Amino acid sequence: MTRYIFITGGVVSSLGKGLASAALGAVLQARGFKVRLRKLDPYLNVDPGTMNPYQHGEVYVTDDGAETDLDLGHYERFTGVAARQSDNVTSGRLYQRIIARERKGEYLGATVQVIPHVTDAIKGFVRADVEDRDFVLCEIGGTVGDIEGLPFVEAIRQLGNELGRDRALFVHLTLLPYIPSAGELKTKPTQHSVKELRGIGIQPDILLCRCDREIPANERSKIALFCNVRDEAVIPALDVDSIYEVPLRYHQAGLDRQILRAFGMSETPEPDLRVWEDIATRLTAPEGEVKIAVIGKYTGLKDAYKSLDEALVHGGIANRVDVDVEWIESETFARDGDLHHLEGVNGILVPGGFGERGIEGKIAAAGIARDRRIPYFGICLGMQMAVIETARNMAGLPGAGSSEFGECEDPVIGLMTEWEKDGRTEYRDETGDVGGTMRLGAYDCVISPTSKVFGIYGRERISERHRHRYEVNLAYENVLAKAGIVFPGKSPDGLLPEILEVPNHPWFIGVQFHPELKSKPFDPHPLFASFIKAAVAQSRLV
Ligand code: GLN
């Protein structure tokens, strides 16, 4: 029997609902339950694929090629359960389907309405594809009271009735602000938020209260009284140093116990949280530190590189070191032209990106890493920039570039128009919709056994997630080989270069895919673990 936990948020946005859901999933897993996490996004974009990272943070890509909300990254990092297309839906996608059906006459003349048609579509999404899961945790994006969120809250209210008390539970995440002048924690915003939720028919079972300090017992009782929940169901969610401590803290605060109690389930045995304890120890007592420069375009908003940021932390966990990330805006870097930004840096990472802005800074960074023998990790665009740099400066092709940025003399990076996947040919062309022409999702890659990356992965065939249009142009493979770059990882048909390495360098690797999407704190991605290891070695040299 699958039980459903619906997670809503109130008072303000950015309380970390995604993280709270992910951490709760991890604690339930530690009790031996099978979980799946999903996100309902009320906005009207069909998916976040075309949104500016400054608007929405990173686009998280699943194995099955869906461009999804970054919260799915948290879910996967905390539970190890690979996210899928069927774990994220937006109002835009639901309306798109409903309108397509309406045009085909599938509603048989009915007036198509928010209730029941949109709410039915939401309910259908929540309950589809859950297999043998014990719990489905379903997060509602936005804040209670948002106009666009109403159909979602209505749909989960209906589900509460349909599933019954023993199969549906409502968790509400709120904020208790501390007002310094009064010297008090304030419960009123939480009371209002719960009132709003009850006004639309949902009585939360558990309140998860974000707070920067301990919540005194009398304040908890007050919240319980005004919000119509039991005292023990008011769970403090205090600020922590590392997000990976959250599963431990939630358990200490009694969240999993209260959930099981609300469902009428046994609260024993206790969960096995040893992996999380080990991760917390490694994070709080590192044995060293390395400094990594990330030369990116959206460095003003860390959420734009969420998975990358986390994967670097995981690389640190693997090596028991603290990873100090210096976020460098690639445009500034190009303009300054000086190197002070890279003073004391033990590794340089150029992440993925789209468009021409800032690329000269990234190209320069790849050159500096090569010349100074600093470990270099190029991801997607970062790999392409390293190819352009080598072509221009080592292969005598000053006009080398990418056809993404317009015509150039030597398009060492170009658009591939067709490739094989699972025995089928897939196509794309320059004129396709921006929303749907990318190589997206998991693709296999075959690694040459004589390469460095083979040693890192320890396997010949790997699968990694992609999100890009352009590829290294293999017409230049020989020229690039003479200039010092080889491609030991390719698609199984040999047509698409997936991995580059510079054999004559301590650690210079570029990948066309996004390894950061699959890294987990309890299973750091081998490339990130190896990159940080190389940075540790580099730090011992200086
Ligand atoms: N803009 C490049 C491409 O489309 C790289 C994409 C990326 O880094 N994700 O191929």
mmCIF file of N, CA and C in Angstrom, residues 41 45 51 59-60 62 95 125-126 143 148 194 202 232 273 304 322 347 350 359 376 383 385 411 413-414 436 483 489:
data_model
loop_
_atom_site.group_PDB
_atom_site.id
_atom_site.type_symbol
_atom_site.label_atom_id
_atom_site.label_comp_id
_atom_site.label_asym_id
_atom_site.label_seq_id
_atom_site.Cartn_x
_atom_site.Cartn_y
_atom_site.Cartn_z
ATOM 1 N N ASP A 41 4.730 21.886 -9.842
ATOM 2 C CA ASP A 41 5.096 23.293 -9.975
ATOM 3 C C ASP A 41 3.957 24.095 -10.584
ATOM 4 N N ASN A 45 5.193 27.756 -17.387
ATOM 5 C CA ASN A 45 6.134 27.177 -18.358
ATOM 6 C C ASN A 45 5.874 25.669 -18.421
ATOM 7 N N MET A 51 13.910 28.427 -19.069
ATOM 8 C CA MET A 51 13.988 29.552 -18.124
ATOM 9 C C MET A 51 15.426 29.934 -17.856
ATOM 10 N N VAL A 59 18.603 23.755 -14.170
ATOM 11 C CA VAL A 59 17.631 22.813 -14.729
ATOM 12 C C VAL A 59 18.187 21.425 -14.451
ATOM 13 N N TYR A 60 17.435 20.618 -13.747
ATOM 14 C CA TYR A 60 17.917 19.283 -13.406
ATOM 15 C C TYR A 60 17.435 18.305 -14.469
ATOM 16 N N THR A 62 16.935 14.459 -15.967
ATOM 17 C CA THR A 62 16.779 13.075 -15.501
ATOM 18 C C THR A 62 17.329 12.103 -16.557
ATOM 19 N N TYR A 95 -1.955 22.017 -18.486
ATOM 20 C CA TYR A 95 -2.886 22.737 -19.364
ATOM 21 C C TYR A 95 -2.653 22.360 -20.824
ATOM 22 N N PHE A 125 -1.575 12.643 -12.070
ATOM 23 C CA PHE A 125 -0.115 12.737 -12.065
ATOM 24 C C PHE A 125 0.459 12.225 -10.736
ATOM 25 N N VAL A 126 -0.138 12.642 -9.638
ATOM 26 C CA VAL A 126 0.386 12.270 -8.316
ATOM 27 C C VAL A 126 0.364 10.748 -8.149
ATOM 28 N N THR A 143 4.062 29.105 -2.436
ATOM 29 C CA THR A 143 3.671 29.338 -1.048
ATOM 30 C C THR A 143 2.152 29.308 -0.969
ATOM 31 N N GLU A 148 -1.876 30.878 -8.389
ATOM 32 C CA GLU A 148 -1.648 29.784 -9.333
ATOM 33 C C GLU A 148 -1.505 28.425 -8.645
ATOM 34 N N VAL A 194 -1.309 28.742 8.371
ATOM 35 C CA VAL A 194 -2.132 27.551 8.586
ATOM 36 C C VAL A 194 -3.610 27.908 8.406
ATOM 37 N N ILE A 202 -7.496 22.318 3.988
ATOM 38 C CA ILE A 202 -6.483 21.368 4.446
ATOM 39 C C ILE A 202 -6.055 21.664 5.884
ATOM 40 N N GLU A 232 3.379 17.613 19.921
ATOM 41 C CA GLU A 232 4.527 16.862 19.365
ATOM 42 C C GLU A 232 4.591 16.946 17.852
ATOM 43 N N LEU A 273 20.845 5.421 10.583
ATOM 44 C CA LEU A 273 21.303 6.678 9.984
ATOM 45 C C LEU A 273 22.827 6.774 9.915
ATOM 46 N N ALA A 304 21.973 28.406 -9.472
ATOM 47 C CA ALA A 304 22.151 28.157 -10.902
ATOM 48 C C ALA A 304 23.131 27.008 -11.125
ATOM 49 N N ASP A 322 37.764 19.984 3.044
ATOM 50 C CA ASP A 322 36.766 21.017 2.841
ATOM 51 C C ASP A 322 37.048 21.644 1.473
ATOM 52 N N GLY A 347 42.466 24.000 -8.238
ATOM 53 C CA GLY A 347 41.759 23.360 -9.344
ATOM 54 C C GLY A 347 40.848 24.378 -10.011
ATOM 55 N N VAL A 350 35.322 24.684 -15.235
ATOM 56 C CA VAL A 350 34.446 25.489 -16.094
ATOM 57 C C VAL A 350 33.185 24.674 -16.349
ATOM 58 N N ILE A 359 32.397 33.678 -22.777
ATOM 59 C CA ILE A 359 33.178 32.503 -23.194
ATOM 60 C C ILE A 359 34.686 32.764 -23.248
ATOM 61 N N TYR A 376 42.226 20.724 -14.203
ATOM 62 C CA TYR A 376 41.150 21.390 -14.937
ATOM 63 C C TYR A 376 40.028 20.400 -15.201
ATOM 64 N N MET A 383 34.146 21.740 -21.500
ATOM 65 C CA MET A 383 34.948 20.856 -22.350
ATOM 66 C C MET A 383 35.139 21.529 -23.715
ATOM 67 N N MET A 385 35.143 24.640 -24.454
ATOM 68 C CA MET A 385 36.052 25.796 -24.370
ATOM 69 C C MET A 385 37.511 25.341 -24.349
ATOM 70 N N PRO A 411 35.244 25.539 -37.205
ATOM 71 C CA PRO A 411 34.239 25.156 -36.197
ATOM 72 C C PRO A 411 34.622 23.842 -35.503
ATOM 73 N N ILE A 413 33.840 23.086 -32.672
ATOM 74 C CA ILE A 413 32.612 22.649 -32.006
ATOM 75 C C ILE A 413 31.472 22.932 -32.984
ATOM 76 N N GLY A 414 30.717 21.903 -33.298
ATOM 77 C CA GLY A 414 29.670 22.104 -34.301
ATOM 78 C C GLY A 414 28.401 21.369 -33.921
ATOM 79 N N GLY A 436 13.171 22.045 -27.413
ATOM 80 C CA GLY A 436 13.166 20.594 -27.615
ATOM 81 C C GLY A 436 14.185 20.012 -28.581
ATOM 82 N N ALA A 483 48.062 18.383 -30.958
ATOM 83 C CA ALA A 483 48.184 19.517 -30.039
ATOM 84 C C ALA A 483 48.061 19.079 -28.577
ATOM 85 N N GLY A 489 36.811 8.825 -24.573
ATOM 86 C CA GLY A 489 35.431 8.409 -24.328
ATOM 87 C C GLY A 489 34.550 8.876 -25.473
#
